[in-house]
Structure formats: C-alpha cells, structure tokens
Amino acid sequence: DFGTGYSSLSYLKRFPVDLIKIDRTFIEGLPAQTGDAALVKAIVTIARELGIQVVAEGVETESQLASLKDLGCHEAQGYLISRPINSLGINRLLRTRRLAS
C-alpha cells in the first residue's frame, strides 16, 4: 500500500521491488480531487521510470478507473472489478472475462 504506513521512497531503492500497490486513500478522491490525481500520477511516473508495475487498490467507480487509465495506471483491483471471491469464483471470473475479450 504505497503512500501510507511504513512505505517510503527509500524502500524502492533498498529492496528488490517489482510491484507497488497505490493505497485506496489516493483513489477515493479521483477524479474530483486534483491533489489525489497529482499524487497518483507522481507514483505511477516514479514506478515506470524504475521499471516497477503499479496496481491501484480500492477502485469502485468507472470514473476512478478512467482517471487511473488517464494517469498511466493500467492495473486495478476493487469492487468495480469484483467483490472478494474464493478460488472457484476466480476461475469462473477469469473464464468469463477471457471469453468476453
């Protein structure tokens, strides 16, 4: 959950990080709060320059997802995509999405 708790920019240098997750507190205000958008864009830019993948957490609306795409973040998780499900449910979801693509 990059941006909260014990996360730090120095961790990106110190540890072999290949993926960071942007905390939902930065996603909640999208697209209306320009401060949240600026922070998400900065995180995505830093990650891209370091060759790190980025996942946005807590995506609940189409407008949040659209904002994330505009800001360069192309991976997301949250209730918009799916409620928490068990292994059988994920297999069904992946099969359905694969057929729909």
PDB file of N, CA and C in Angstrom:
ATOM      1  N   ASP A   1       0.853  -1.187   0.000  1.00  0.00           N
ATOM      2  CA  ASP A   1       0.000   0.000   0.000  1.00  0.00           C
ATOM      3  C   ASP A   1       0.886   1.234   0.000  1.00  0.00           C
ATOM      4  N   PHE A   2       1.415   1.544  -1.146  1.00  0.00           N
ATOM      5  CA  PHE A   2       2.375   2.634  -1.252  1.00  0.00           C
ATOM      6  C   PHE A   2       1.722   3.969  -0.918  1.00  0.00           C
ATOM      7  N   GLY A   3       2.397   4.723  -0.093  1.00  0.00           N
ATOM      8  CA  GLY A   3       1.928   6.052   0.271  1.00  0.00           C
ATOM      9  C   GLY A   3       1.377   6.144   1.670  1.00  0.00           C
ATOM     10  N   THR A   4       1.252   5.029   2.371  1.00  0.00           N
ATOM     11  CA  THR A   4       0.735   5.059   3.741  1.00  0.00           C
ATOM     12  C   THR A   4       1.583   4.164   4.634  1.00  0.00           C
ATOM     13  N   GLY A   5       1.358   4.267   5.911  1.00  0.00           N
ATOM     14  CA  GLY A   5       2.035   3.383   6.866  1.00  0.00           C
ATOM     15  C   GLY A   5       3.539   3.489   6.803  1.00  0.00           C
ATOM     16  N   TYR A   6       4.179   2.342   6.668  1.00  0.00           N
ATOM     17  CA  TYR A   6       5.635   2.288   6.687  1.00  0.00           C
ATOM     18  C   TYR A   6       6.271   2.373   5.309  1.00  0.00           C
ATOM     19  N   SER A   7       5.494   2.620   4.280  1.00  0.00           N
ATOM     20  CA  SER A   7       6.090   2.718   2.953  1.00  0.00           C
ATOM     21  C   SER A   7       6.918   3.993   2.856  1.00  0.00           C
ATOM     22  N   SER A   8       7.957   3.914   2.067  1.00  0.00           N
ATOM     23  CA  SER A   8       8.881   5.025   1.942  1.00  0.00           C
ATOM     24  C   SER A   8       9.545   4.966   0.572  1.00  0.00           C
ATOM     25  N   LEU A   9       9.887   6.118   0.025  1.00  0.00           N
ATOM     26  CA  LEU A   9      10.594   6.126  -1.247  1.00  0.00           C
ATOM     27  C   LEU A   9      11.917   5.386  -1.155  1.00  0.00           C
ATOM     28  N   SER A  10      12.553   5.413   0.002  1.00  0.00           N
ATOM     29  CA  SER A  10      13.836   4.717   0.144  1.00  0.00           C
ATOM     30  C   SER A  10      13.679   3.208  -0.029  1.00  0.00           C
ATOM     31  N   TYR A  11      12.504   2.663   0.255  1.00  0.00           N
ATOM     32  CA  TYR A  11      12.279   1.235   0.063  1.00  0.00           C
ATOM     33  C   TYR A  11      12.383   0.852  -1.414  1.00  0.00           C
ATOM     34  N   LEU A  12      12.003   1.769  -2.296  1.00  0.00           N
ATOM     35  CA  LEU A  12      12.071   1.486  -3.726  1.00  0.00           C
ATOM     36  C   LEU A  12      13.515   1.291  -4.165  1.00  0.00           C
ATOM     37  N   LYS A  13      14.429   1.922  -3.461  1.00  0.00           N
ATOM     38  CA  LYS A  13      15.850   1.793  -3.767  1.00  0.00           C
ATOM     39  C   LYS A  13      16.492   0.632  -3.005  1.00  0.00           C
ATOM     40  N   ARG A  14      16.060   0.431  -1.788  1.00  0.00           N
ATOM     41  CA  ARG A  14      16.699  -0.524  -0.889  1.00  0.00           C
ATOM     42  C   ARG A  14      16.291  -1.981  -1.147  1.00  0.00           C
ATOM     43  N   PHE A  15      15.046  -2.221  -1.541  1.00  0.00           N
ATOM     44  CA  PHE A  15      14.540  -3.581  -1.683  1.00  0.00           C
ATOM     45  C   PHE A  15      14.260  -3.917  -3.152  1.00  0.00           C
ATOM     46  N   PRO A  16      14.290  -5.205  -3.506  1.00  0.00           N
ATOM     47  CA  PRO A  16      14.005  -5.605  -4.892  1.00  0.00           C
ATOM     48  C   PRO A  16      12.492  -5.587  -5.164  1.00  0.00           C
ATOM     49  N   VAL A  17      11.958  -4.431  -5.382  1.00  0.00           N
ATOM     50  CA  VAL A  17      10.519  -4.243  -5.579  1.00  0.00           C
ATOM     51  C   VAL A  17      10.198  -4.357  -7.066  1.00  0.00           C
ATOM     52  N   ASP A  18       9.179  -5.153  -7.414  1.00  0.00           N
ATOM     53  CA  ASP A  18       8.758  -5.226  -8.812  1.00  0.00           C
ATOM     54  C   ASP A  18       7.307  -4.789  -9.003  1.00  0.00           C
ATOM     55  N   LEU A  19       6.587  -4.558  -7.897  1.00  0.00           N
ATOM     56  CA  LEU A  19       5.208  -4.109  -7.970  1.00  0.00           C
ATOM     57  C   LEU A  19       4.867  -3.306  -6.716  1.00  0.00           C
ATOM     58  N   ILE A  20       4.175  -2.193  -6.921  1.00  0.00           N
ATOM     59  CA  ILE A  20       3.652  -1.443  -5.781  1.00  0.00           C
ATOM     60  C   ILE A  20       2.154  -1.273  -5.960  1.00  0.00           C
ATOM     61  N   LYS A  21       1.474  -1.184  -4.835  1.00  0.00           N
ATOM     62  CA  LYS A  21       0.031  -1.003  -4.833  1.00  0.00           C
ATOM     63  C   LYS A  21      -0.257   0.376  -4.259  1.00  0.00           C
ATOM     64  N   ILE A  22      -0.956   1.208  -5.028  1.00  0.00           N
ATOM     65  CA  ILE A  22      -1.320   2.535  -4.550  1.00  0.00           C
ATOM     66  C   ILE A  22      -2.487   2.394  -3.589  1.00  0.00           C
ATOM     67  N   ASP A  23      -2.330   2.919  -2.398  1.00  0.00           N
ATOM     68  CA  ASP A  23      -3.351   2.794  -1.366  1.00  0.00           C
ATOM     69  C   ASP A  23      -4.662   3.444  -1.796  1.00  0.00           C
ATOM     70  N   ARG A  24      -5.751   2.845  -1.361  1.00  0.00           N
ATOM     71  CA  ARG A  24      -7.098   3.307  -1.721  1.00  0.00           C
ATOM     72  C   ARG A  24      -7.386   4.743  -1.294  1.00  0.00           C
ATOM     73  N   THR A  25      -6.673   5.243  -0.298  1.00  0.00           N
ATOM     74  CA  THR A  25      -6.922   6.619   0.147  1.00  0.00           C
ATOM     75  C   THR A  25      -6.604   7.628  -0.943  1.00  0.00           C
ATOM     76  N   PHE A  26      -5.722   7.274  -1.886  1.00  0.00           N
ATOM     77  CA  PHE A  26      -5.414   8.160  -3.011  1.00  0.00           C
ATOM     78  C   PHE A  26      -6.402   7.982  -4.155  1.00  0.00           C
ATOM     79  N   ILE A  27      -7.079   6.841  -4.180  1.00  0.00           N
ATOM     80  CA  ILE A  27      -8.009   6.535  -5.266  1.00  0.00           C
ATOM     81  C   ILE A  27      -9.396   7.105  -4.979  1.00  0.00           C
ATOM     82  N   GLU A  28      -9.774   7.145  -3.713  1.00  0.00           N
ATOM     83  CA  GLU A  28     -11.118   7.586  -3.318  1.00  0.00           C
ATOM     84  C   GLU A  28     -11.496   8.957  -3.881  1.00  0.00           C
ATOM     85  N   GLY A  29     -10.545   9.873  -3.957  1.00  0.00           N
ATOM     86  CA  GLY A  29     -10.846  11.231  -4.400  1.00  0.00           C
ATOM     87  C   GLY A  29     -10.837  11.435  -5.899  1.00  0.00           C
ATOM     88  N   LEU A  30     -10.492  10.390  -6.652  1.00  0.00           N
ATOM     89  CA  LEU A  30     -10.454  10.529  -8.113  1.00  0.00           C
ATOM     90  C   LEU A  30     -11.857  10.511  -8.687  1.00  0.00           C
ATOM     91  N   PRO A  31     -12.127  11.257  -9.719  1.00  0.00           N
ATOM     92  CA  PRO A  31     -11.265  12.217 -10.396  1.00  0.00           C
ATOM     93  C   PRO A  31     -11.366  13.640  -9.851  1.00  0.00           C
ATOM     94  N   ALA A  32     -12.237  13.875  -8.892  1.00  0.00           N
ATOM     95  CA  ALA A  32     -12.548  15.241  -8.461  1.00  0.00           C
ATOM     96  C   ALA A  32     -11.398  15.956  -7.745  1.00  0.00           C
ATOM     97  N   GLN A  33     -10.661  15.252  -6.917  1.00  0.00           N
ATOM     98  CA  GLN A  33      -9.625  15.904  -6.116  1.00  0.00           C
ATOM     99  C   GLN A  33      -8.297  15.911  -6.876  1.00  0.00           C
ATOM    100  N   THR A  34      -7.900  17.101  -7.314  1.00  0.00           N
ATOM    101  CA  THR A  34      -6.690  17.216  -8.128  1.00  0.00           C
ATOM    102  C   THR A  34      -5.433  16.824  -7.358  1.00  0.00           C
ATOM    103  N   GLY A  35      -5.446  16.985  -6.055  1.00  0.00           N
ATOM    104  CA  GLY A  35      -4.297  16.573  -5.248  1.00  0.00           C
ATOM    105  C   GLY A  35      -4.092  15.072  -5.316  1.00  0.00           C
ATOM    106  N   ASP A  36      -5.180  14.303  -5.240  1.00  0.00           N
ATOM    107  CA  ASP A  36      -5.075  12.852  -5.358  1.00  0.00           C
ATOM    108  C   ASP A  36      -4.557  12.465  -6.741  1.00  0.00           C
ATOM    109  N   ALA A  37      -5.074  13.121  -7.767  1.00  0.00           N
ATOM    110  CA  ALA A  37      -4.634  12.830  -9.134  1.00  0.00           C
ATOM    111  C   ALA A  37      -3.146  13.125  -9.295  1.00  0.00           C
ATOM    112  N   ALA A  38      -2.685  14.219  -8.738  1.00  0.00           N
ATOM    113  CA  ALA A  38      -1.264  14.571  -8.840  1.00  0.00           C
ATOM    114  C   ALA A  38      -0.391  13.538  -8.143  1.00  0.00           C
ATOM    115  N   LEU A  39      -0.827  13.068  -6.979  1.00  0.00           N
ATOM    116  CA  LEU A  39      -0.054  12.062  -6.248  1.00  0.00           C
ATOM    117  C   LEU A  39      -0.024  10.732  -6.992  1.00  0.00           C
ATOM    118  N   VAL A  40      -1.154  10.314  -7.523  1.00  0.00           N
ATOM    119  CA  VAL A  40      -1.207   9.062  -8.282  1.00  0.00           C
ATOM    120  C   VAL A  40      -0.305   9.167  -9.503  1.00  0.00           C
ATOM    121  N   LYS A  41      -0.376  10.266 -10.209  1.00  0.00           N
ATOM    122  CA  LYS A  41       0.468  10.458 -11.397  1.00  0.00           C
ATOM    123  C   LYS A  41       1.945  10.404 -11.023  1.00  0.00           C
ATOM    124  N   ALA A  42       2.316  11.028  -9.919  1.00  0.00           N
ATOM    125  CA  ALA A  42       3.716  11.016  -9.479  1.00  0.00           C
ATOM    126  C   ALA A  42       4.170   9.602  -9.139  1.00  0.00           C
ATOM    127  N   ILE A  43       3.329   8.851  -8.428  1.00  0.00           N
ATOM    128  CA  ILE A  43       3.679   7.481  -8.066  1.00  0.00           C
ATOM    129  C   ILE A  43       3.848   6.631  -9.317  1.00  0.00           C
ATOM    130  N   VAL A  44       2.918   6.747 -10.257  1.00  0.00           N
ATOM    131  CA  VAL A  44       2.985   5.972 -11.493  1.00  0.00           C
ATOM    132  C   VAL A  44       4.239   6.342 -12.283  1.00  0.00           C
ATOM    133  N   THR A  45       4.554   7.612 -12.363  1.00  0.00           N
ATOM    134  CA  THR A  45       5.733   8.069 -13.105  1.00  0.00           C
ATOM    135  C   THR A  45       7.016   7.535 -12.485  1.00  0.00           C
ATOM    136  N   ILE A  46       7.138   7.643 -11.175  1.00  0.00           N
ATOM    137  CA  ILE A  46       8.325   7.122 -10.489  1.00  0.00           C
ATOM    138  C   ILE A  46       8.451   5.626 -10.733  1.00  0.00           C
ATOM    139  N   ALA A  47       7.357   4.907 -10.561  1.00  0.00           N
ATOM    140  CA  ALA A  47       7.384   3.459 -10.744  1.00  0.00           C
ATOM    141  C   ALA A  47       7.795   3.096 -12.167  1.00  0.00           C
ATOM    142  N   ARG A  48       7.216   3.758 -13.143  1.00  0.00           N
ATOM    143  CA  ARG A  48       7.535   3.465 -14.541  1.00  0.00           C
ATOM    144  C   ARG A  48       9.020   3.686 -14.816  1.00  0.00           C
ATOM    145  N   GLU A  49       9.557   4.781 -14.307  1.00  0.00           N
ATOM    146  CA  GLU A  49      10.978   5.077 -14.507  1.00  0.00           C
ATOM    147  C   GLU A  49      11.881   4.031 -13.859  1.00  0.00           C
ATOM    148  N   LEU A  50      11.407   3.400 -12.797  1.00  0.00           N
ATOM    149  CA  LEU A  50      12.181   2.372 -12.100  1.00  0.00           C
ATOM    150  C   LEU A  50      11.865   0.954 -12.591  1.00  0.00           C
ATOM    151  N   GLY A  51      10.973   0.843 -13.554  1.00  0.00           N
ATOM    152  CA  GLY A  51      10.602  -0.463 -14.081  1.00  0.00           C
ATOM    153  C   GLY A  51       9.739  -1.271 -13.132  1.00  0.00           C
ATOM    154  N   ILE A  52       8.928  -0.580 -12.338  1.00  0.00           N
ATOM    155  CA  ILE A  52       8.070  -1.221 -11.348  1.00  0.00           C
ATOM    156  C   ILE A  52       6.624  -1.149 -11.816  1.00  0.00           C
ATOM    157  N   GLN A  53       5.897  -2.252 -11.707  1.00  0.00           N
ATOM    158  CA  GLN A  53       4.473  -2.262 -12.043  1.00  0.00           C
ATOM    159  C   GLN A  53       3.678  -1.577 -10.926  1.00  0.00           C
ATOM    160  N   VAL A  54       2.511  -1.044 -11.303  1.00  0.00           N
ATOM    161  CA  VAL A  54       1.659  -0.348 -10.342  1.00  0.00           C
ATOM    162  C   VAL A  54       0.248  -0.900 -10.414  1.00  0.00           C
ATOM    163  N   VAL A  55      -0.331  -1.152  -9.239  1.00  0.00           N
ATOM    164  CA  VAL A  55      -1.725  -1.574  -9.121  1.00  0.00           C
ATOM    165  C   VAL A  55      -2.434  -0.576  -8.213  1.00  0.00           C
ATOM    166  N   ALA A  56      -3.585  -0.090  -8.643  1.00  0.00           N
ATOM    167  CA  ALA A  56      -4.395   0.801  -7.821  1.00  0.00           C
ATOM    168  C   ALA A  56      -5.394  -0.032  -7.033  1.00  0.00           C
ATOM    169  N   GLU A  57      -5.478   0.238  -5.751  1.00  0.00           N
ATOM    170  CA  GLU A  57      -6.344  -0.513  -4.840  1.00  0.00           C
ATOM    171  C   GLU A  57      -7.619   0.281  -4.555  1.00  0.00           C
ATOM    172  N   GLY A  58      -8.723  -0.413  -4.398  1.00  0.00           N
ATOM    173  CA  GLY A  58      -9.953   0.231  -3.958  1.00  0.00           C
ATOM    174  C   GLY A  58     -10.724   0.948  -5.046  1.00  0.00           C
ATOM    175  N   VAL A  59     -10.614   0.475  -6.287  1.00  0.00           N
ATOM    176  CA  VAL A  59     -11.332   1.102  -7.400  1.00  0.00           C
ATOM    177  C   VAL A  59     -12.792   0.670  -7.330  1.00  0.00           C
ATOM    178  N   GLU A  60     -13.674   1.655  -7.185  1.00  0.00           N
ATOM    179  CA  GLU A  60     -15.096   1.353  -7.009  1.00  0.00           C
ATOM    180  C   GLU A  60     -16.002   1.955  -8.077  1.00  0.00           C
ATOM    181  N   THR A  61     -15.484   2.904  -8.869  1.00  0.00           N
ATOM    182  CA  THR A  61     -16.334   3.552  -9.869  1.00  0.00           C
ATOM    183  C   THR A  61     -15.647   3.574 -11.237  1.00  0.00           C
ATOM    184  N   GLU A  62     -16.472   3.664 -12.272  1.00  0.00           N
ATOM    185  CA  GLU A  62     -15.954   3.775 -13.641  1.00  0.00           C
ATOM    186  C   GLU A  62     -15.112   5.040 -13.804  1.00  0.00           C
ATOM    187  N   SER A  63     -15.515   6.131 -13.131  1.00  0.00           N
ATOM    188  CA  SER A  63     -14.759   7.381 -13.263  1.00  0.00           C
ATOM    189  C   SER A  63     -13.377   7.266 -12.612  1.00  0.00           C
ATOM    190  N   GLN A  64     -13.275   6.521 -11.519  1.00  0.00           N
ATOM    191  CA  GLN A  64     -11.964   6.279 -10.918  1.00  0.00           C
ATOM    192  C   GLN A  64     -11.088   5.480 -11.877  1.00  0.00           C
ATOM    193  N   LEU A  65     -11.652   4.440 -12.469  1.00  0.00           N
ATOM    194  CA  LEU A  65     -10.904   3.609 -13.403  1.00  0.00           C
ATOM    195  C   LEU A  65     -10.448   4.422 -14.610  1.00  0.00           C
ATOM    196  N   ALA A  66     -11.326   5.253 -15.153  1.00  0.00           N
ATOM    197  CA  ALA A  66     -10.965   6.096 -16.293  1.00  0.00           C
ATOM    198  C   ALA A  66      -9.843   7.069 -15.922  1.00  0.00           C
ATOM    199  N   SER A  67      -9.924   7.655 -14.731  1.00  0.00           N
ATOM    200  CA  SER A  67      -8.876   8.576 -14.274  1.00  0.00           C
ATOM    201  C   SER A  67      -7.544   7.855 -14.151  1.00  0.00           C
ATOM    202  N   LEU A  68      -7.571   6.651 -13.598  1.00  0.00           N
ATOM    203  CA  LEU A  68      -6.340   5.881 -13.454  1.00  0.00           C
ATOM    204  C   LEU A  68      -5.715   5.581 -14.806  1.00  0.00           C
ATOM    205  N   LYS A  69      -6.531   5.214 -15.768  1.00  0.00           N
ATOM    206  CA  LYS A  69      -6.011   4.965 -17.114  1.00  0.00           C
ATOM    207  C   LYS A  69      -5.383   6.229 -17.685  1.00  0.00           C
ATOM    208  N   ASP A  70      -6.060   7.368 -17.517  1.00  0.00           N
ATOM    209  CA  ASP A  70      -5.527   8.651 -17.996  1.00  0.00           C
ATOM    210  C   ASP A  70      -4.203   9.007 -17.326  1.00  0.00           C
ATOM    211  N   LEU A  71      -4.047   8.596 -16.058  1.00  0.00           N
ATOM    212  CA  LEU A  71      -2.835   8.896 -15.305  1.00  0.00           C
ATOM    213  C   LEU A  71      -1.720   7.876 -15.545  1.00  0.00           C
ATOM    214  N   GLY A  72      -2.006   6.860 -16.363  1.00  0.00           N
ATOM    215  CA  GLY A  72      -0.984   5.888 -16.728  1.00  0.00           C
ATOM    216  C   GLY A  72      -0.972   4.615 -15.911  1.00  0.00           C
ATOM    217  N   CYS A  73      -1.947   4.440 -15.023  1.00  0.00           N
ATOM    218  CA  CYS A  73      -2.032   3.223 -14.217  1.00  0.00           C
ATOM    219  C   CYS A  73      -3.021   2.280 -14.891  1.00  0.00           C
ATOM    220  N   HIS A  74      -2.533   1.135 -15.333  1.00  0.00           N
ATOM    221  CA  HIS A  74      -3.364   0.235 -16.122  1.00  0.00           C
ATOM    222  C   HIS A  74      -3.738  -1.062 -15.407  1.00  0.00           C
ATOM    223  N   GLU A  75      -3.466  -1.128 -14.102  1.00  0.00           N
ATOM    224  CA  GLU A  75      -3.886  -2.288 -13.331  1.00  0.00           C
ATOM    225  C   GLU A  75      -4.636  -1.805 -12.103  1.00  0.00           C
ATOM    226  N   ALA A  76      -5.732  -2.493 -11.785  1.00  0.00           N
ATOM    227  CA  ALA A  76      -6.570  -2.050 -10.673  1.00  0.00           C
ATOM    228  C   ALA A  76      -7.227  -3.240 -10.003  1.00  0.00           C
ATOM    229  N   GLN A  77      -7.584  -3.023  -8.768  1.00  0.00           N
ATOM    230  CA  GLN A  77      -8.389  -4.000  -8.042  1.00  0.00           C
ATOM    231  C   GLN A  77      -9.396  -3.230  -7.217  1.00  0.00           C
ATOM    232  N   GLY A  78     -10.504  -3.855  -6.933  1.00  0.00           N
ATOM    233  CA  GLY A  78     -11.540  -3.217  -6.135  1.00  0.00           C
ATOM    234  C   GLY A  78     -12.910  -3.738  -6.506  1.00  0.00           C
ATOM    235  N   TYR A  79     -13.906  -3.228  -5.822  1.00  0.00           N
ATOM    236  CA  TYR A  79     -15.274  -3.702  -6.003  1.00  0.00           C
ATOM    237  C   TYR A  79     -15.804  -3.494  -7.415  1.00  0.00           C
ATOM    238  N   LEU A  80     -15.270  -2.525  -8.154  1.00  0.00           N
ATOM    239  CA  LEU A  80     -15.709  -2.339  -9.528  1.00  0.00           C
ATOM    240  C   LEU A  80     -15.371  -3.569 -10.369  1.00  0.00           C
ATOM    241  N   ILE A  81     -14.239  -4.179 -10.099  1.00  0.00           N
ATOM    242  CA  ILE A  81     -13.805  -5.345 -10.846  1.00  0.00           C
ATOM    243  C   ILE A  81     -14.487  -6.597 -10.318  1.00  0.00           C
ATOM    244  N   SER A  82     -14.462  -6.773  -8.984  1.00  0.00           N
ATOM    245  CA  SER A  82     -15.102  -7.934  -8.373  1.00  0.00           C
ATOM    246  C   SER A  82     -15.091  -7.801  -6.858  1.00  0.00           C
ATOM    247  N   ARG A  83     -16.112  -8.295  -6.227  1.00  0.00           N
ATOM    248  CA  ARG A  83     -16.118  -8.462  -4.776  1.00  0.00           C
ATOM    249  C   ARG A  83     -15.140  -9.577  -4.445  1.00  0.00           C
ATOM    250  N   PRO A  84     -14.679  -9.679  -3.202  1.00  0.00           N
ATOM    251  CA  PRO A  84     -13.806 -10.809  -2.841  1.00  0.00           C
ATOM    252  C   PRO A  84     -14.508 -12.140  -3.136  1.00  0.00           C
ATOM    253  N   ILE A  85     -13.748 -13.067  -3.750  1.00  0.00           N
ATOM    254  CA  ILE A  85     -14.313 -14.371  -4.099  1.00  0.00           C
ATOM    255  C   ILE A  85     -13.306 -15.477  -3.789  1.00  0.00           C
ATOM    256  N   ASN A  86     -13.814 -16.714  -3.719  1.00  0.00           N
ATOM    257  CA  ASN A  86     -12.949 -17.860  -3.452  1.00  0.00           C
ATOM    258  C   ASN A  86     -12.317 -18.346  -4.759  1.00  0.00           C
ATOM    259  N   SER A  87     -11.526 -19.420  -4.676  1.00  0.00           N
ATOM    260  CA  SER A  87     -10.793 -19.923  -5.847  1.00  0.00           C
ATOM    261  C   SER A  87     -11.731 -20.388  -6.962  1.00  0.00           C
ATOM    262  N   LEU A  88     -12.865 -20.983  -6.621  1.00  0.00           N
ATOM    263  CA  LEU A  88     -13.814 -21.392  -7.655  1.00  0.00           C
ATOM    264  C   LEU A  88     -14.382 -20.169  -8.374  1.00  0.00           C
ATOM    265  N   GLY A  89     -14.675 -19.149  -7.595  1.00  0.00           N
ATOM    266  CA  GLY A  89     -15.207 -17.923  -8.177  1.00  0.00           C
ATOM    267  C   GLY A  89     -14.211 -17.232  -9.088  1.00  0.00           C
ATOM    268  N   ILE A  90     -12.931 -17.233  -8.721  1.00  0.00           N
ATOM    269  CA  ILE A  90     -11.928 -16.581  -9.565  1.00  0.00           C
ATOM    270  C   ILE A  90     -11.747 -17.338 -10.872  1.00  0.00           C
ATOM    271  N   ASN A  91     -11.803 -18.664 -10.813  1.00  0.00           N
ATOM    272  CA  ASN A  91     -11.719 -19.446 -12.053  1.00  0.00           C
ATOM    273  C   ASN A  91     -12.871 -19.106 -12.990  1.00  0.00           C
ATOM    274  N   ARG A  92     -14.070 -19.012 -12.436  1.00  0.00           N
ATOM    275  CA  ARG A  92     -15.252 -18.657 -13.226  1.00  0.00           C
ATOM    276  C   ARG A  92     -15.107 -17.248 -13.806  1.00  0.00           C
ATOM    277  N   LEU A  93     -14.647 -16.314 -12.979  1.00  0.00           N
ATOM    278  CA  LEU A  93     -14.471 -14.923 -13.425  1.00  0.00           C
ATOM    279  C   LEU A  93     -13.450 -14.841 -14.555  1.00  0.00           C
ATOM    280  N   LEU A  94     -12.333 -15.518 -14.410  1.00  0.00           N
ATOM    281  CA  LEU A  94     -11.304 -15.481 -15.450  1.00  0.00           C
ATOM    282  C   LEU A  94     -11.788 -16.116 -16.749  1.00  0.00           C
ATOM    283  N   ARG A  95     -12.498 -17.213 -16.647  1.00  0.00           N
ATOM    284  CA  ARG A  95     -13.052 -17.857 -17.841  1.00  0.00           C
ATOM    285  C   ARG A  95     -14.027 -16.924 -18.551  1.00  0.00           C
ATOM    286  N   THR A  96     -14.902 -16.285 -17.787  1.00  0.00           N
ATOM    287  CA  THR A  96     -15.898 -15.379 -18.359  1.00  0.00           C
ATOM    288  C   THR A  96     -15.224 -14.177 -19.016  1.00  0.00           C
ATOM    289  N   ARG A  97     -14.263 -13.586 -18.330  1.00  0.00           N
ATOM    290  CA  ARG A  97     -13.562 -12.400 -18.878  1.00  0.00           C
ATOM    291  C   ARG A  97     -12.748 -12.774 -20.107  1.00  0.00           C
ATOM    292  N   ARG A  98     -12.154 -13.952 -20.108  1.00  0.00           N
ATOM    293  CA  ARG A  98     -11.340 -14.395 -21.243  1.00  0.00           C
ATOM    294  C   ARG A  98     -12.229 -14.541 -22.475  1.00  0.00           C
ATOM    295  N   LEU A  99     -13.418 -15.079 -22.284  1.00  0.00           N
ATOM    296  CA  LEU A  99     -14.339 -15.262 -23.405  1.00  0.00           C
ATOM    297  C   LEU A  99     -14.883 -13.931 -23.893  1.00  0.00           C
ATOM    298  N   ALA A 100     -15.000 -12.964 -22.975  1.00  0.00           N
ATOM    299  CA  ALA A 100     -15.562 -11.661 -23.354  1.00  0.00           C
ATOM    300  C   ALA A 100     -14.541 -10.780 -24.063  1.00  0.00           C
ATOM    301  N   SER A 101     -13.260 -11.075 -23.935  1.00  0.00           N
ATOM    302  CA  SER A 101     -12.218 -10.223 -24.528  1.00  0.00           C
ATOM    303  C   SER A 101     -12.119 -10.412 -26.010  1.00  0.00           C
TER     304      SER A 101
END
